[in-house]
Protein backbone atom coordinates (compact mmCIF):
# COMPACT_ATOMS: atom_id res chain seq x y z
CA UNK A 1 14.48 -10.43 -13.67
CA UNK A 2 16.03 -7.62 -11.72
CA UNK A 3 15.02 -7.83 -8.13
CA UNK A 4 14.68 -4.81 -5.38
CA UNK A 5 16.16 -4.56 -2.10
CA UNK A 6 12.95 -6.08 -0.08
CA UNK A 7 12.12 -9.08 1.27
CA UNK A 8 7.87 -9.53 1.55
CA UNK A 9 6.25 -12.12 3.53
CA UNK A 10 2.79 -12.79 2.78
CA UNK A 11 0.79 -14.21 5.57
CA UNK A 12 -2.80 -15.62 4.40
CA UNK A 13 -5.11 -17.54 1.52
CA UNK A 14 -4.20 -19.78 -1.39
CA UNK A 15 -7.65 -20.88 -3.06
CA UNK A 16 -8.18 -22.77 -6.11
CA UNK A 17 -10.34 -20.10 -8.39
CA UNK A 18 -12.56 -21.55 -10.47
CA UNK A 19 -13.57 -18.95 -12.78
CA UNK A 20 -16.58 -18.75 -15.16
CA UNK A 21 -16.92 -16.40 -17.87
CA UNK A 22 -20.66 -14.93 -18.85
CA UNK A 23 -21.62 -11.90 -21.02
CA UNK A 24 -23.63 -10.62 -18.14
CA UNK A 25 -23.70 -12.05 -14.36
CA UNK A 26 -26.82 -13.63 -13.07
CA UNK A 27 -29.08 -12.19 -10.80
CA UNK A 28 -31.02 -14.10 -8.07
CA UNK A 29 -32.43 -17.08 -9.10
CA UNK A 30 -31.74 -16.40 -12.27
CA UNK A 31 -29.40 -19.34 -14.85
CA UNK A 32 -27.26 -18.10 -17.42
CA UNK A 33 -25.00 -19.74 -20.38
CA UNK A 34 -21.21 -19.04 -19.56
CA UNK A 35 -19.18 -18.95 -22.50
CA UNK A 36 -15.40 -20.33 -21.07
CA UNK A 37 -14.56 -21.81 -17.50
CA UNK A 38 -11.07 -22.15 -15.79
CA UNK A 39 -9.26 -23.02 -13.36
CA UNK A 40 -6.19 -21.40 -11.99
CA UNK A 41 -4.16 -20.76 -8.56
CA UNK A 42 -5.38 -17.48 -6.22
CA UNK A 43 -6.44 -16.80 -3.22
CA UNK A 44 -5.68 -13.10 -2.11
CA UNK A 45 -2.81 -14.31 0.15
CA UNK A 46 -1.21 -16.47 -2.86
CA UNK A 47 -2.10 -13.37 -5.01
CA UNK A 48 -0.41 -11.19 -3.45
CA UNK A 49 2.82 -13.05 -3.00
CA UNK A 50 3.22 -13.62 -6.69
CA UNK A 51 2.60 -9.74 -7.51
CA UNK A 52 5.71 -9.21 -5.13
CA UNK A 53 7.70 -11.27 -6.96
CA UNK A 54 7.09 -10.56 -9.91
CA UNK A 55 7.54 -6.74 -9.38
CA UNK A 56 11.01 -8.18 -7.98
CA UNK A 57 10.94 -8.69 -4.21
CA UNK A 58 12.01 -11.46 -2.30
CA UNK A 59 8.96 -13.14 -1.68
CA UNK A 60 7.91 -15.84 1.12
CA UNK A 61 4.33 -17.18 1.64
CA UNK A 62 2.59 -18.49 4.67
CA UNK A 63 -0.34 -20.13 4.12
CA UNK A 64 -2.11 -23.67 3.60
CA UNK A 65 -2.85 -26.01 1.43
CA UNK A 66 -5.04 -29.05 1.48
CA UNK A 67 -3.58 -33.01 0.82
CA UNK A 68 -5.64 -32.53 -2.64
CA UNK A 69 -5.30 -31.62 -6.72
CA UNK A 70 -5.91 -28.53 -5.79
CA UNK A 71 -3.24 -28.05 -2.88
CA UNK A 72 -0.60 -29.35 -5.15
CA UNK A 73 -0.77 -26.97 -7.94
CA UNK A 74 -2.03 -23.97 -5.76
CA UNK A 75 2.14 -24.44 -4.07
CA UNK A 76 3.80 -25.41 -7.66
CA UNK A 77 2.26 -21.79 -9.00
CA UNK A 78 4.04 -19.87 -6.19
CA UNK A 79 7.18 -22.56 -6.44
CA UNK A 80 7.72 -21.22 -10.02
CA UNK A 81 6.62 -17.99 -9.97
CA UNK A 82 9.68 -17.61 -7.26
CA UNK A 83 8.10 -17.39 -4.12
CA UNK A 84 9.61 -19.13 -0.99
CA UNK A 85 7.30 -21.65 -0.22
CA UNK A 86 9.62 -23.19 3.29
CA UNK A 87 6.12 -21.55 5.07
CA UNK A 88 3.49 -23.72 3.79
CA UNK A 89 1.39 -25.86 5.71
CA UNK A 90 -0.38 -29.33 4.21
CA UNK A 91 -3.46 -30.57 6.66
CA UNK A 92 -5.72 -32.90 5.27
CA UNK A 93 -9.18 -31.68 3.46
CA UNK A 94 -9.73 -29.87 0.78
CA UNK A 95 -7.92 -26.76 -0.63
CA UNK A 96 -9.71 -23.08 -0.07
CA UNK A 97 -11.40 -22.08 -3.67
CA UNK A 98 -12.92 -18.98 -4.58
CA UNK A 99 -15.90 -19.57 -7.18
CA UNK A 100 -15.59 -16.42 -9.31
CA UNK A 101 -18.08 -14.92 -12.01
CA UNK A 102 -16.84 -12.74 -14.35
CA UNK A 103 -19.13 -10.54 -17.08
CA UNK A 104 -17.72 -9.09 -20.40
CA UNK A 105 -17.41 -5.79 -18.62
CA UNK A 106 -14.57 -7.22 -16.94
CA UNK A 107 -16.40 -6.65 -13.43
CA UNK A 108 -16.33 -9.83 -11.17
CA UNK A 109 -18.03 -11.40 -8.28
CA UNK A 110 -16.38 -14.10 -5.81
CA UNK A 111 -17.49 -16.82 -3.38
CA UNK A 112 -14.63 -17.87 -1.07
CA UNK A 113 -14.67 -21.49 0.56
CA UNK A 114 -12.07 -21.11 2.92
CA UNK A 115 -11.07 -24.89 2.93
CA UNK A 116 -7.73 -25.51 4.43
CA UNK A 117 -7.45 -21.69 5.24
CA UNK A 118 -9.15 -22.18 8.40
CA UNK A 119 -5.94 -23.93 9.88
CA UNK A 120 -4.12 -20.66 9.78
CA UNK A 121 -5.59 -19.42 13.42
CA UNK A 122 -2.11 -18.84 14.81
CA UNK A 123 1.47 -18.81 14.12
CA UNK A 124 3.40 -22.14 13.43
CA UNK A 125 6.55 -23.18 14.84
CA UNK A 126 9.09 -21.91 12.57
CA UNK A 127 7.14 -18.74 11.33
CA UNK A 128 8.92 -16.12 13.78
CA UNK A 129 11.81 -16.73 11.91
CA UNK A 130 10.73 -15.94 8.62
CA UNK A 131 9.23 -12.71 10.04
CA UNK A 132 12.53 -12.08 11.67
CA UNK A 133 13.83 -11.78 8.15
CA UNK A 134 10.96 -9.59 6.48
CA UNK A 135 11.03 -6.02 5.86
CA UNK A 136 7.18 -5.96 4.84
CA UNK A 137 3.94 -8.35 6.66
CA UNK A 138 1.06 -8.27 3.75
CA UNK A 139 -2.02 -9.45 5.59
CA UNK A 140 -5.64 -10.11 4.32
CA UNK A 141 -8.92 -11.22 5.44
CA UNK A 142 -9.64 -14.72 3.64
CA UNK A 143 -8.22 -16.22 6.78
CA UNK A 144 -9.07 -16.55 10.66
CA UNK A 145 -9.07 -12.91 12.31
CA UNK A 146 -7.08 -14.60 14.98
CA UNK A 147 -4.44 -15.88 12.73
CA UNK A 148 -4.13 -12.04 10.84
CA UNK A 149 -4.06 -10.77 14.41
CA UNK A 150 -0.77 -13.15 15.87
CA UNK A 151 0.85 -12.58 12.23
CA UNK A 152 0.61 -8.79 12.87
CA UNK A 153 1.81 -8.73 16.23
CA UNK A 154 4.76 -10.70 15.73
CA UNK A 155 6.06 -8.52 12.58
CA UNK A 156 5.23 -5.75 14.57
CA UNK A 157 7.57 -6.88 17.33
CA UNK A 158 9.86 -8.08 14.71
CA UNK A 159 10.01 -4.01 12.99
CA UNK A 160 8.39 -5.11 9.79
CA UNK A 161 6.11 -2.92 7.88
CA UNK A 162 2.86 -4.47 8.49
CA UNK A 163 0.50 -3.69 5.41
CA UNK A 164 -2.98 -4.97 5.70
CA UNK A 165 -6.22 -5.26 3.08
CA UNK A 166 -9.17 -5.26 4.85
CA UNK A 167 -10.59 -8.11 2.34
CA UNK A 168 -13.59 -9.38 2.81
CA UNK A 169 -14.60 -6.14 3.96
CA UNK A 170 -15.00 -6.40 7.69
CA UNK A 171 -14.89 -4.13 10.96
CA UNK A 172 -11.28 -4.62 12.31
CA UNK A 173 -10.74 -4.87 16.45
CA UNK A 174 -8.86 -2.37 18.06
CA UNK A 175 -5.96 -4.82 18.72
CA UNK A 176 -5.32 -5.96 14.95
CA UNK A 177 -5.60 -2.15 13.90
CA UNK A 178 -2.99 -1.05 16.50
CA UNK A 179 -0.53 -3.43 14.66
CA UNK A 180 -0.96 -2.31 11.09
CA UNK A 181 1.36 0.51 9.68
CA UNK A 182 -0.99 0.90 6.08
CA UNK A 183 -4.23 0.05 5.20
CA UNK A 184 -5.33 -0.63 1.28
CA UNK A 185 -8.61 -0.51 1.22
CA UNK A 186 -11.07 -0.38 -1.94
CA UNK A 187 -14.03 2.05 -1.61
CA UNK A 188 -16.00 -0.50 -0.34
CA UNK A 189 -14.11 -1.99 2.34
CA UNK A 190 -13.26 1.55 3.28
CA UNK A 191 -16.81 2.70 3.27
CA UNK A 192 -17.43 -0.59 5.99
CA UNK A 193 -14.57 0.37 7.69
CA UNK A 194 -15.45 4.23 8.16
CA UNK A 195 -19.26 4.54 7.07
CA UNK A 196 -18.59 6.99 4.87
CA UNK A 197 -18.76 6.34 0.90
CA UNK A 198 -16.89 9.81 0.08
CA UNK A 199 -13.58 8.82 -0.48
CA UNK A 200 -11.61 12.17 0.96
CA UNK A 201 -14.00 11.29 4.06
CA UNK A 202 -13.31 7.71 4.45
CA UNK A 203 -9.57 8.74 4.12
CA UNK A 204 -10.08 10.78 7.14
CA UNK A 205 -11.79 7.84 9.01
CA UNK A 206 -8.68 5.29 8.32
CA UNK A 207 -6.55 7.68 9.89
CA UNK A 208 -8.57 7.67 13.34
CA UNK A 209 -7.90 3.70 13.19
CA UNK A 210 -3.93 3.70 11.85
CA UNK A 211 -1.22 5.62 10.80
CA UNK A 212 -1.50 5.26 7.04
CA UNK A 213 -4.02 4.32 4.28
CA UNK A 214 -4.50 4.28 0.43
CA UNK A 215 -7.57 3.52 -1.00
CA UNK A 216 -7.93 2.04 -4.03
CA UNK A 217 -10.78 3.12 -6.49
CA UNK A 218 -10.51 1.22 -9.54
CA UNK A 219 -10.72 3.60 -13.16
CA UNK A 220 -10.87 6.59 -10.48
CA UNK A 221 -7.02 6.30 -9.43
CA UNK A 222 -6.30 5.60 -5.94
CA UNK A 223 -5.37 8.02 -3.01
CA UNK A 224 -3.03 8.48 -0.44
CA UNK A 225 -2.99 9.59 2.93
CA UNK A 226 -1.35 9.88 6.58
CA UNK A 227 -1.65 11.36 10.20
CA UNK A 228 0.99 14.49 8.94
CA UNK A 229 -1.65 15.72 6.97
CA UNK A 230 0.36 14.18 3.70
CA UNK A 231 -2.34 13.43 0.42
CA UNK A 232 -1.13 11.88 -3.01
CA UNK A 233 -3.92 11.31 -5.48
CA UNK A 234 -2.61 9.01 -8.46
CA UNK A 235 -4.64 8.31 -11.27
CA UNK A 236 -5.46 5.24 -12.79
CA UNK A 237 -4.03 4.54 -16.71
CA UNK A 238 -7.13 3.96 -18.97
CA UNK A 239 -7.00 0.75 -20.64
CA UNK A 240 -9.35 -2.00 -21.94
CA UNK A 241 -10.26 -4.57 -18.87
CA UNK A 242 -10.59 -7.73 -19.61
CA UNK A 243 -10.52 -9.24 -16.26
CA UNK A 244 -10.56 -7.48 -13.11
CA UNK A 245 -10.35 -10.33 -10.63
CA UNK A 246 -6.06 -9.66 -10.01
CA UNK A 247 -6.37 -6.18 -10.29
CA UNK A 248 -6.55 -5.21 -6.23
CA UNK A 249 -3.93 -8.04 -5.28
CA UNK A 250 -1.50 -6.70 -7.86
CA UNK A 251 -1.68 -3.13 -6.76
CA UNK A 252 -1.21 -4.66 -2.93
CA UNK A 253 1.73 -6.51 -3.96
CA UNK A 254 3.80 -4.19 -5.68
CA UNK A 255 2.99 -1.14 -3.17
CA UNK A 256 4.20 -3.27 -0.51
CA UNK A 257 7.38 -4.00 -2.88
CA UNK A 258 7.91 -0.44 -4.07
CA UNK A 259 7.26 0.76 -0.35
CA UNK A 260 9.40 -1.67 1.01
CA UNK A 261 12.48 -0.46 -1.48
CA UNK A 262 12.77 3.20 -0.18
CA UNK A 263 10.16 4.38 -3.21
CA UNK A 264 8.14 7.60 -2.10
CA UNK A 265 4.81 7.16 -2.05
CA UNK A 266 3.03 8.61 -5.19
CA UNK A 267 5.93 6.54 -6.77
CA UNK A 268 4.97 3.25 -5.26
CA UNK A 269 1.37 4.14 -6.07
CA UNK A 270 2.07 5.21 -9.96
CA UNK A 271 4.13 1.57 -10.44
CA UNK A 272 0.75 0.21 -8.69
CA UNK A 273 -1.42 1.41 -10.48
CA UNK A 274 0.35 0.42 -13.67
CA UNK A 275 1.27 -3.16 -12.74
CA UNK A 276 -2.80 -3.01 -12.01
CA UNK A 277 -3.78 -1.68 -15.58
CA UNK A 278 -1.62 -4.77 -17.24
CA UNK A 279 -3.02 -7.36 -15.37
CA UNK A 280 -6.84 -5.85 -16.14
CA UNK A 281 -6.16 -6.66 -19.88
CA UNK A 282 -5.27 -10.29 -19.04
CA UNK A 283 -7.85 -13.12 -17.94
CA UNK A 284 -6.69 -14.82 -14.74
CA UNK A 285 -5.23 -13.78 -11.34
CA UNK A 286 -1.47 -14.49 -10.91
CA UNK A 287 -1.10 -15.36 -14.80
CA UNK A 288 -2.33 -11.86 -15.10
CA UNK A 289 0.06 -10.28 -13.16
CA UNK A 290 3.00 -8.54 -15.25
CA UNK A 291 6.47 -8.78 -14.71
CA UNK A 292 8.90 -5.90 -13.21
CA UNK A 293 10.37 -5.40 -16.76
CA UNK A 294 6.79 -5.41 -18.48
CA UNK A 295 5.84 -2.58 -15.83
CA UNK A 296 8.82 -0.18 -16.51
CA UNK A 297 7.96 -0.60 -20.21
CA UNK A 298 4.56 0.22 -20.23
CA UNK A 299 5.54 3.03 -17.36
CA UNK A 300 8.55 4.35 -20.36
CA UNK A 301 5.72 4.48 -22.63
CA UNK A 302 3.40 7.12 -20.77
């Protein structure tokens, strides 16, 4: 696979997902027949890292892993799907899984047991120096606000790009924000963020908290925009989703990639948005994910 010029570290969760498949979610109280189950490596931080390398960045991961099952195969997915893995911690417990319900819609919903994710409240010894070697910090919520906040500050320091999604949605304190060069948000987590569901609006908002933002809005495209008073709207490619559960993490991934190899901005966003439309057609989160040559193919296509 050709690679870029970028090295990405990803600083956060690696969950077991244990995924169930139902023709329509249940509601409150309410039990309903599921038609497949699975159960496959994620966690947004783990997510993330694999979309980078697979859209051809040098990838490393920071994160941790319980002395379980679960722990093993969460750090042989990123192992072979090329990801430096010198960063990850084992402490004894269980593995972090996310409990995930998907409809025949493709539409999703997602409990998160953080499990051994908890442990990563600071920096370890030996993870300055794999910042010192990163052009890009991709940060994420799934993991102790402390922990996001030291990774942030030290990459910062460091002169890496430090790229955050606000997921879980959450109000951010002044300190992390003052560390973070881009914020991808969905419409939800900007709407928390901002209070305003209008996404032009909530664009505004992100800009009072940091320098840039893109917010992602699923079939609607996704949009650009920064204090210069710079906008880039890129539309989303219409395609049949399957499973939508990889399709925020991908976009994250290969932005931070694209960004991180001199692309412009509505071309980072384009090769986003059409790394995201692949993996919506797949089941799964980093099995969905498409490669770097499967992107410029379905790109050549359009």
């Amino acid at each position: 696979m050709a690679g870029v010029t970028t090295t990405v570290t990803v600083f956060g969760s690696c969950n077991m997902d244990l995924v169930a498949y139902v023709p329509t979610a249940p509601g409150r109280g309410e039990t309903v027949l599921g038609r497949e189950f699975r159960t496959a490596p994620g966690g947004k931080g783990a997510n993330q890292a694999v979309a980078a390398a697979k859209a051809g960045a040098r990838t490393r991961m920071i994160g941790a892993v319980g002395d379980d099952e679960f722990g093993d195969r969460i750090t042989r997915n990123l192992r072979e799907s090329t990801v430096d893995v010198a960063g990850m911690r084992v402490v004894p417990g269980a593995s972090g899984t996310a409990h995930i319900v998907v409809d025949d819609a493709g539409a999703n919903s997602i409990v998160v047991v953080p499990g051994a994710n908890a442990a990563l409240d600071d920096l370890a010894d030996g993870d300055d120096r794999v910042l010192d070697e990163s052009d890009c910090l991709l940060l994420q919520l799934e993991i102790p606000l402390p922990g996001v906040a030291a990774a942030a500050r030290a990459a910062r320091r460091r002169g890496a790009r430090v790229v955050l999604t606000p997921a879980p949605a959450a109000e951010l304190p002044a300190e992390l924000l003052a560390d973070v060069d881009l914020l991808v948000p969905n419409e939800h987590e900007a709407a928390v963020l901002t209070g305003s569901a209008e996404p032009r609006e909530a664009l505004r908002g992100l800009l009072e908290l940091v320098g840039e933002a893109v917010i992602t809005r699923g079939s609607a495209g996704s949009v650009y925009g920064n204090r210069d008073g710079d906008v880039v709207e890129v539309p989303a490619f219409p395609v049949p989703a399957v499973d939508t559960t990889a399709a925020g993490d991908t976009f994250a991934g290969v932005l931070a990639t694209e960004l991180g190899a001199g692309s412009p901005v509505e071309r980072a966003m384009r090769r986003a948005a059409a790394a995201s439309a692949l993996s919506v057609q797949r089941n799964g989160a980093t099995a969905a994910m498409p490669e770097r040559a499967e992107v410029d193919r379905f790109l050549s296509e359009r």
